[in-house]
């Protein structure tokens, strides 16, 4: 089965709550803006953690529990932001002030990584990441610190260690490479273009196939309906 990653839009540089359908440079930053964006050199030697207090899924609850433990234990090198904590208008404005960012996905799933990681790179931060088990298939290991937030003590200790070692400075080149991958390889339009380009390579094969002249997408047999229901139930691609 072919592996595909989610093509989710970046949130960095986007004013939360603004009309994203309006072509307004004050609402969001464009691709060109990010290509010419110069990351701040002077930053807080701390971790920025932007989350929300949503608890719909187990992944949500794990993240909220982790955030609450940080606040309860007064961890002074991690600042928590987001709805339910300290709301922000634009993630980029906050993240760009910090050397490190905690990027925690809604869960753990192969090939599932989102803007939570992409935004970290776009802001020029070194991400501390929890989520996609095979994330190293997309980004080099030296461009992030992978943690397991379910082990609170171990994660906090690992974060404190990289701050003390100034891993931010040592990883600038790796983060820059990852940032360019986000901009030029893993963006939605580039992924769509690559899929379209692949069609040409199959054109000769398609021409030799005997295809029906008319396709009836809603014409199902009882067997077809049964198989479709099973596929949806067990998340199987027919």
PDB file of C-alpha atoms in Angstrom:
ATOM      1  CA  UNK A   1       0.000   0.000   0.000  1.00  0.00           C
ATOM      2  CA  UNK A   2       1.316   3.435  -0.959  1.00  0.00           C
ATOM      3  CA  UNK A   3       2.097   5.691   1.959  1.00  0.00           C
ATOM      4  CA  UNK A   4       0.656   9.178   1.996  1.00  0.00           C
ATOM      5  CA  UNK A   5       1.106  11.960   4.528  1.00  0.00           C
ATOM      6  CA  UNK A   6      -1.645  14.431   5.442  1.00  0.00           C
ATOM      7  CA  UNK A   7      -1.553  17.628   3.378  1.00  0.00           C
ATOM      8  CA  UNK A   8      -2.552  19.999   6.153  1.00  0.00           C
ATOM      9  CA  UNK A   9      -2.087  23.749   5.887  1.00  0.00           C
ATOM     10  CA  UNK A  10       0.478  25.555   8.038  1.00  0.00           C
ATOM     11  CA  UNK A  11      -0.828  27.582  10.956  1.00  0.00           C
ATOM     12  CA  UNK A  12       2.300  29.666  11.520  1.00  0.00           C
ATOM     13  CA  UNK A  13       1.889  33.138  10.079  1.00  0.00           C
ATOM     14  CA  UNK A  14      -1.910  32.866  10.103  1.00  0.00           C
ATOM     15  CA  UNK A  15      -4.031  35.117  12.282  1.00  0.00           C
ATOM     16  CA  UNK A  16      -6.266  32.759  14.263  1.00  0.00           C
ATOM     17  CA  UNK A  17      -9.911  33.740  13.926  1.00  0.00           C
ATOM     18  CA  UNK A  18      -9.326  35.899  10.844  1.00  0.00           C
ATOM     19  CA  UNK A  19     -11.108  35.387   7.521  1.00  0.00           C
ATOM     20  CA  UNK A  20      -8.693  33.008   5.793  1.00  0.00           C
ATOM     21  CA  UNK A  21     -10.715  33.199   2.567  1.00  0.00           C
ATOM     22  CA  UNK A  22      -9.814  36.858   2.164  1.00  0.00           C
ATOM     23  CA  UNK A  23      -6.679  37.591   0.157  1.00  0.00           C
ATOM     24  CA  UNK A  24      -5.146  39.837   2.777  1.00  0.00           C
ATOM     25  CA  UNK A  25      -1.386  39.880   3.535  1.00  0.00           C
ATOM     26  CA  UNK A  26      -2.228  40.976   7.074  1.00  0.00           C
ATOM     27  CA  UNK A  27      -4.199  37.752   7.591  1.00  0.00           C
ATOM     28  CA  UNK A  28      -1.606  35.164   6.662  1.00  0.00           C
ATOM     29  CA  UNK A  29       1.918  34.793   5.315  1.00  0.00           C
ATOM     30  CA  UNK A  30       2.365  33.368   1.831  1.00  0.00           C
ATOM     31  CA  UNK A  31       4.910  30.874   0.533  1.00  0.00           C
ATOM     32  CA  UNK A  32       6.991  33.771  -0.791  1.00  0.00           C
ATOM     33  CA  UNK A  33       6.853  35.462   2.613  1.00  0.00           C
ATOM     34  CA  UNK A  34       8.283  32.370   4.282  1.00  0.00           C
ATOM     35  CA  UNK A  35      10.965  31.950   1.602  1.00  0.00           C
ATOM     36  CA  UNK A  36      12.264  35.410   2.466  1.00  0.00           C
ATOM     37  CA  UNK A  37      11.565  35.184   6.189  1.00  0.00           C
ATOM     38  CA  UNK A  38      14.609  35.741   8.381  1.00  0.00           C
ATOM     39  CA  UNK A  39      14.381  33.864  11.653  1.00  0.00           C
ATOM     40  CA  UNK A  40      15.288  35.791  14.787  1.00  0.00           C
ATOM     41  CA  UNK A  41      18.762  35.161  16.140  1.00  0.00           C
ATOM     42  CA  UNK A  42      18.081  36.446  19.658  1.00  0.00           C
ATOM     43  CA  UNK A  43      15.678  34.037  21.352  1.00  0.00           C
ATOM     44  CA  UNK A  44      14.579  32.863  24.767  1.00  0.00           C
ATOM     45  CA  UNK A  45      16.545  29.829  25.919  1.00  0.00           C
ATOM     46  CA  UNK A  46      13.284  28.084  26.732  1.00  0.00           C
ATOM     47  CA  UNK A  47      10.563  25.894  25.238  1.00  0.00           C
ATOM     48  CA  UNK A  48       7.330  27.178  23.729  1.00  0.00           C
ATOM     49  CA  UNK A  49       4.386  24.773  24.007  1.00  0.00           C
ATOM     50  CA  UNK A  50       1.241  25.825  22.106  1.00  0.00           C
ATOM     51  CA  UNK A  51      -1.721  23.539  22.681  1.00  0.00           C
ATOM     52  CA  UNK A  52      -5.397  23.643  23.617  1.00  0.00           C
ATOM     53  CA  UNK A  53      -7.483  22.127  26.369  1.00  0.00           C
ATOM     54  CA  UNK A  54      -9.457  19.848  24.012  1.00  0.00           C
ATOM     55  CA  UNK A  55     -10.059  16.382  25.439  1.00  0.00           C
ATOM     56  CA  UNK A  56     -12.066  14.664  22.691  1.00  0.00           C
ATOM     57  CA  UNK A  57      -9.569  11.876  21.986  1.00  0.00           C
ATOM     58  CA  UNK A  58      -6.984   9.931  23.954  1.00  0.00           C
ATOM     59  CA  UNK A  59      -4.253  11.869  22.158  1.00  0.00           C
ATOM     60  CA  UNK A  60      -5.875  15.131  23.247  1.00  0.00           C
ATOM     61  CA  UNK A  61      -6.065  13.922  26.833  1.00  0.00           C
ATOM     62  CA  UNK A  62      -2.430  12.782  26.866  1.00  0.00           C
ATOM     63  CA  UNK A  63      -1.339  16.218  25.645  1.00  0.00           C
ATOM     64  CA  UNK A  64      -3.520  18.112  28.131  1.00  0.00           C
ATOM     65  CA  UNK A  65      -2.316  15.917  30.996  1.00  0.00           C
ATOM     66  CA  UNK A  66       1.278  16.651  29.997  1.00  0.00           C
ATOM     67  CA  UNK A  67       0.604  20.412  29.853  1.00  0.00           C
ATOM     68  CA  UNK A  68      -1.134  20.360  33.224  1.00  0.00           C
ATOM     69  CA  UNK A  69       1.785  18.517  34.839  1.00  0.00           C
ATOM     70  CA  UNK A  70       4.163  21.170  33.501  1.00  0.00           C
ATOM     71  CA  UNK A  71       2.053  23.918  35.053  1.00  0.00           C
ATOM     72  CA  UNK A  72       1.502  22.030  38.304  1.00  0.00           C
ATOM     73  CA  UNK A  73       5.230  21.414  38.745  1.00  0.00           C
ATOM     74  CA  UNK A  74       6.135  25.003  37.768  1.00  0.00           C
ATOM     75  CA  UNK A  75       8.625  23.949  35.072  1.00  0.00           C
ATOM     76  CA  UNK A  76      10.226  27.333  34.452  1.00  0.00           C
ATOM     77  CA  UNK A  77      11.896  26.453  31.135  1.00  0.00           C
ATOM     78  CA  UNK A  78       8.605  25.588  29.370  1.00  0.00           C
ATOM     79  CA  UNK A  79       5.954  28.242  28.633  1.00  0.00           C
ATOM     80  CA  UNK A  80       2.452  26.950  27.833  1.00  0.00           C
ATOM     81  CA  UNK A  81       0.196  28.813  25.375  1.00  0.00           C
ATOM     82  CA  UNK A  82      -3.082  28.177  23.576  1.00  0.00           C
ATOM     83  CA  UNK A  83      -6.827  28.122  24.143  1.00  0.00           C
ATOM     84  CA  UNK A  84      -7.570  27.301  27.751  1.00  0.00           C
ATOM     85  CA  UNK A  85      -4.110  28.469  28.835  1.00  0.00           C
ATOM     86  CA  UNK A  86      -2.667  31.619  27.294  1.00  0.00           C
ATOM     87  CA  UNK A  87      -4.366  32.297  23.920  1.00  0.00           C
ATOM     88  CA  UNK A  88      -2.271  33.489  20.962  1.00  0.00           C
ATOM     89  CA  UNK A  89      -3.248  35.369  17.816  1.00  0.00           C
ATOM     90  CA  UNK A  90      -0.486  34.023  15.569  1.00  0.00           C
ATOM     91  CA  UNK A  91       1.690  31.021  16.389  1.00  0.00           C
ATOM     92  CA  UNK A  92       4.654  32.453  14.485  1.00  0.00           C
ATOM     93  CA  UNK A  93       4.772  35.612  16.599  1.00  0.00           C
ATOM     94  CA  UNK A  94       5.118  33.523  19.757  1.00  0.00           C
ATOM     95  CA  UNK A  95       7.247  30.627  18.507  1.00  0.00           C
ATOM     96  CA  UNK A  96       9.820  32.884  16.854  1.00  0.00           C
ATOM     97  CA  UNK A  97      10.769  34.232  20.297  1.00  0.00           C
ATOM     98  CA  UNK A  98      11.902  30.789  21.479  1.00  0.00           C
ATOM     99  CA  UNK A  99      14.720  28.401  20.627  1.00  0.00           C
ATOM    100  CA  UNK A 100      12.641  25.280  21.199  1.00  0.00           C
ATOM    101  CA  UNK A 101       9.067  24.181  20.516  1.00  0.00           C
ATOM    102  CA  UNK A 102       7.100  21.247  21.897  1.00  0.00           C
ATOM    103  CA  UNK A 103       5.207  19.735  18.958  1.00  0.00           C
ATOM    104  CA  UNK A 104       2.753  17.084  20.150  1.00  0.00           C
ATOM    105  CA  UNK A 105       0.425  15.400  17.657  1.00  0.00           C
ATOM    106  CA  UNK A 106      -3.138  14.268  18.378  1.00  0.00           C
ATOM    107  CA  UNK A 107      -1.915  10.684  18.411  1.00  0.00           C
ATOM    108  CA  UNK A 108       0.639   8.196  17.111  1.00  0.00           C
ATOM    109  CA  UNK A 109       0.102   6.885  13.595  1.00  0.00           C
ATOM    110  CA  UNK A 110       2.480   5.913  10.792  1.00  0.00           C
ATOM    111  CA  UNK A 111       3.019   8.746   8.284  1.00  0.00           C
ATOM    112  CA  UNK A 112       0.766  11.071  10.294  1.00  0.00           C
ATOM    113  CA  UNK A 113       2.458  14.368  11.067  1.00  0.00           C
ATOM    114  CA  UNK A 114       0.888  17.784  10.864  1.00  0.00           C
ATOM    115  CA  UNK A 115       1.390  21.535  10.978  1.00  0.00           C
ATOM    116  CA  UNK A 116       2.422  21.149  14.611  1.00  0.00           C
ATOM    117  CA  UNK A 117       5.847  20.029  13.395  1.00  0.00           C
ATOM    118  CA  UNK A 118       5.881  22.071  10.177  1.00  0.00           C
ATOM    119  CA  UNK A 119       5.171  25.301  12.076  1.00  0.00           C
ATOM    120  CA  UNK A 120       8.148  24.644  14.349  1.00  0.00           C
ATOM    121  CA  UNK A 121      10.522  24.492  11.392  1.00  0.00           C
ATOM    122  CA  UNK A 122       8.947  27.503   9.669  1.00  0.00           C
ATOM    123  CA  UNK A 123       9.566  29.536  12.831  1.00  0.00           C
ATOM    124  CA  UNK A 124      13.212  28.419  12.874  1.00  0.00           C
ATOM    125  CA  UNK A 125      12.810  26.498  16.139  1.00  0.00           C
ATOM    126  CA  UNK A 126      14.260  23.163  17.208  1.00  0.00           C
ATOM    127  CA  UNK A 127      11.259  20.861  17.767  1.00  0.00           C
ATOM    128  CA  UNK A 128      10.781  18.458  20.645  1.00  0.00           C
ATOM    129  CA  UNK A 129       8.448  15.991  18.972  1.00  0.00           C
ATOM    130  CA  UNK A 130       5.902  13.346  19.895  1.00  0.00           C
ATOM    131  CA  UNK A 131       3.702  11.653  17.314  1.00  0.00           C
ATOM    132  CA  UNK A 132       4.523   9.985  13.998  1.00  0.00           C
ATOM    133  CA  UNK A 133       6.575   6.811  14.755  1.00  0.00           C
ATOM    134  CA  UNK A 134       8.362   6.924  11.377  1.00  0.00           C
ATOM    135  CA  UNK A 135       8.951  10.675  11.259  1.00  0.00           C
ATOM    136  CA  UNK A 136      12.619  10.001  10.446  1.00  0.00           C
ATOM    137  CA  UNK A 137      11.410   8.857   6.998  1.00  0.00           C
ATOM    138  CA  UNK A 138      10.569  12.511   6.362  1.00  0.00           C
ATOM    139  CA  UNK A 139      13.124  14.482   8.375  1.00  0.00           C
ATOM    140  CA  UNK A 140      16.628  13.682   9.589  1.00  0.00           C
ATOM    141  CA  UNK A 141      16.940  12.613  13.199  1.00  0.00           C
ATOM    142  CA  UNK A 142      19.293  15.474  14.068  1.00  0.00           C
ATOM    143  CA  UNK A 143      16.586  18.027  13.206  1.00  0.00           C
ATOM    144  CA  UNK A 144      14.458  17.177  16.259  1.00  0.00           C
ATOM    145  CA  UNK A 145      14.320  15.488  19.645  1.00  0.00           C
ATOM    146  CA  UNK A 146      11.788  12.651  19.769  1.00  0.00           C
ATOM    147  CA  UNK A 147      10.141  12.102  23.146  1.00  0.00           C
ATOM    148  CA  UNK A 148       7.318  10.088  24.678  1.00  0.00           C
ATOM    149  CA  UNK A 149       5.112  12.433  26.698  1.00  0.00           C
ATOM    150  CA  UNK A 150       3.544   9.460  28.479  1.00  0.00           C
ATOM    151  CA  UNK A 151       6.821   9.239  30.408  1.00  0.00           C
ATOM    152  CA  UNK A 152       6.717  12.684  31.993  1.00  0.00           C
ATOM    153  CA  UNK A 153       9.900  12.538  34.072  1.00  0.00           C
ATOM    154  CA  UNK A 154      12.042  11.176  31.237  1.00  0.00           C
ATOM    155  CA  UNK A 155      10.716  13.771  28.789  1.00  0.00           C
ATOM    156  CA  UNK A 156      11.317  16.715  31.127  1.00  0.00           C
ATOM    157  CA  UNK A 157      14.833  15.451  31.844  1.00  0.00           C
ATOM    158  CA  UNK A 158      15.593  15.118  28.112  1.00  0.00           C
ATOM    159  CA  UNK A 159      14.320  18.641  27.435  1.00  0.00           C
ATOM    160  CA  UNK A 160      16.413  20.110  30.235  1.00  0.00           C
ATOM    161  CA  UNK A 161      19.466  18.314  28.848  1.00  0.00           C
ATOM    162  CA  UNK A 162      19.193  19.709  25.300  1.00  0.00           C
ATOM    163  CA  UNK A 163      18.709  23.232  26.669  1.00  0.00           C
ATOM    164  CA  UNK A 164      21.841  22.884  28.797  1.00  0.00           C
ATOM    165  CA  UNK A 165      23.754  21.554  25.768  1.00  0.00           C
ATOM    166  CA  UNK A 166      22.433  24.366  23.512  1.00  0.00           C
ATOM    167  CA  UNK A 167      21.255  21.895  20.883  1.00  0.00           C
ATOM    168  CA  UNK A 168      19.471  24.775  19.158  1.00  0.00           C
ATOM    169  CA  UNK A 169      22.775  26.273  18.007  1.00  0.00           C
ATOM    170  CA  UNK A 170      24.258  22.904  17.091  1.00  0.00           C
ATOM    171  CA  UNK A 171      21.223  21.975  14.961  1.00  0.00           C
ATOM    172  CA  UNK A 172      20.673  25.166  12.954  1.00  0.00           C
ATOM    173  CA  UNK A 173      21.747  23.592   9.656  1.00  0.00           C
ATOM    174  CA  UNK A 174      19.578  20.500  10.193  1.00  0.00           C
ATOM    175  CA  UNK A 175      16.572  22.668  11.062  1.00  0.00           C
ATOM    176  CA  UNK A 176      17.189  24.811   7.970  1.00  0.00           C
ATOM    177  CA  UNK A 177      17.177  21.707   5.757  1.00  0.00           C
ATOM    178  CA  UNK A 178      13.939  20.523   7.387  1.00  0.00           C
ATOM    179  CA  UNK A 179      12.400  23.963   6.890  1.00  0.00           C
ATOM    180  CA  UNK A 180      13.152  23.836   3.169  1.00  0.00           C
ATOM    181  CA  UNK A 181      11.570  20.381   2.969  1.00  0.00           C
ATOM    182  CA  UNK A 182       8.393  21.784   4.515  1.00  0.00           C
ATOM    183  CA  UNK A 183       8.345  24.663   2.048  1.00  0.00           C
ATOM    184  CA  UNK A 184       9.362  22.927  -1.167  1.00  0.00           C
ATOM    185  CA  UNK A 185       8.610  19.217  -0.812  1.00  0.00           C
ATOM    186  CA  UNK A 186       5.896  18.560   1.737  1.00  0.00           C
ATOM    187  CA  UNK A 187       3.513  21.391   0.913  1.00  0.00           C
ATOM    188  CA  UNK A 188       0.082  20.531  -0.470  1.00  0.00           C
ATOM    189  CA  UNK A 189       0.584  21.951  -3.964  1.00  0.00           C
ATOM    190  CA  UNK A 190       3.915  20.241  -4.524  1.00  0.00           C
ATOM    191  CA  UNK A 191       2.476  16.890  -3.437  1.00  0.00           C
ATOM    192  CA  UNK A 192      -0.490  17.302  -5.803  1.00  0.00           C
ATOM    193  CA  UNK A 193       1.839  18.279  -8.656  1.00  0.00           C
ATOM    194  CA  UNK A 194       3.947  15.175  -8.081  1.00  0.00           C
ATOM    195  CA  UNK A 195       0.865  12.947  -8.224  1.00  0.00           C
ATOM    196  CA  UNK A 196      -0.289  14.615 -11.454  1.00  0.00           C
ATOM    197  CA  UNK A 197       3.153  14.181 -13.009  1.00  0.00           C
ATOM    198  CA  UNK A 198       3.031  10.474 -12.245  1.00  0.00           C
ATOM    199  CA  UNK A 199      -0.046  10.144 -14.458  1.00  0.00           C
ATOM    200  CA  UNK A 200       2.129  10.684 -17.536  1.00  0.00           C
ATOM    201  CA  UNK A 201       4.248   7.673 -16.650  1.00  0.00           C
ATOM    202  CA  UNK A 202       1.118   5.500 -16.614  1.00  0.00           C
ATOM    203  CA  UNK A 203      -0.404   6.915 -19.815  1.00  0.00           C
ATOM    204  CA  UNK A 204       0.974   4.173 -22.077  1.00  0.00           C
ATOM    205  CA  UNK A 205      -0.370   1.499 -19.750  1.00  0.00           C
ATOM    206  CA  UNK A 206      -3.799   3.128 -19.556  1.00  0.00           C
ATOM    207  CA  UNK A 207      -4.036   3.342 -23.350  1.00  0.00           C
ATOM    208  CA  UNK A 208      -3.652  -0.435 -23.590  1.00  0.00           C
ATOM    209  CA  UNK A 209      -6.351  -1.115 -21.012  1.00  0.00           C
ATOM    210  CA  UNK A 210      -9.896  -1.925 -22.015  1.00  0.00           C
ATOM    211  CA  UNK A 211     -11.980   0.608 -20.113  1.00  0.00           C
ATOM    212  CA  UNK A 212     -15.760   1.089 -20.167  1.00  0.00           C
ATOM    213  CA  UNK A 213     -16.934   4.097 -22.147  1.00  0.00           C
ATOM    214  CA  UNK A 214     -19.447   4.997 -19.455  1.00  0.00           C
ATOM    215  CA  UNK A 215     -18.923   4.788 -15.721  1.00  0.00           C
ATOM    216  CA  UNK A 216     -21.877   4.604 -13.354  1.00  0.00           C
ATOM    217  CA  UNK A 217     -20.551   5.632  -9.943  1.00  0.00           C
ATOM    218  CA  UNK A 218     -23.885   5.045  -8.183  1.00  0.00           C
ATOM    219  CA  UNK A 219     -24.679   1.687  -9.820  1.00  0.00           C
ATOM    220  CA  UNK A 220     -23.971  -0.872  -7.082  1.00  0.00           C
ATOM    221  CA  UNK A 221     -24.923  -4.495  -6.566  1.00  0.00           C
ATOM    222  CA  UNK A 222     -25.806  -5.783  -3.105  1.00  0.00           C
ATOM    223  CA  UNK A 223     -22.354  -7.371  -3.009  1.00  0.00           C
ATOM    224  CA  UNK A 224     -20.730  -3.985  -3.751  1.00  0.00           C
ATOM    225  CA  UNK A 225     -22.690  -2.286  -0.975  1.00  0.00           C
ATOM    226  CA  UNK A 226     -21.762  -5.027   1.498  1.00  0.00           C
ATOM    227  CA  UNK A 227     -18.057  -4.763   0.627  1.00  0.00           C
ATOM    228  CA  UNK A 228     -18.118  -0.958   0.898  1.00  0.00           C
ATOM    229  CA  UNK A 229     -19.709  -1.167   4.332  1.00  0.00           C
ATOM    230  CA  UNK A 230     -17.042  -3.623   5.495  1.00  0.00           C
ATOM    231  CA  UNK A 231     -14.309  -1.372   4.086  1.00  0.00           C
ATOM    232  CA  UNK A 232     -15.596   1.656   6.004  1.00  0.00           C
ATOM    233  CA  UNK A 233     -16.000  -0.385   9.178  1.00  0.00           C
ATOM    234  CA  UNK A 234     -12.447  -1.748   9.143  1.00  0.00           C
ATOM    235  CA  UNK A 235     -10.792   1.201   7.332  1.00  0.00           C
ATOM    236  CA  UNK A 236      -9.810  -0.929   4.336  1.00  0.00           C
ATOM    237  CA  UNK A 237      -9.057   0.451   0.867  1.00  0.00           C
ATOM    238  CA  UNK A 238     -10.786  -1.619  -1.814  1.00  0.00           C
TER     239      UNK A 238
END
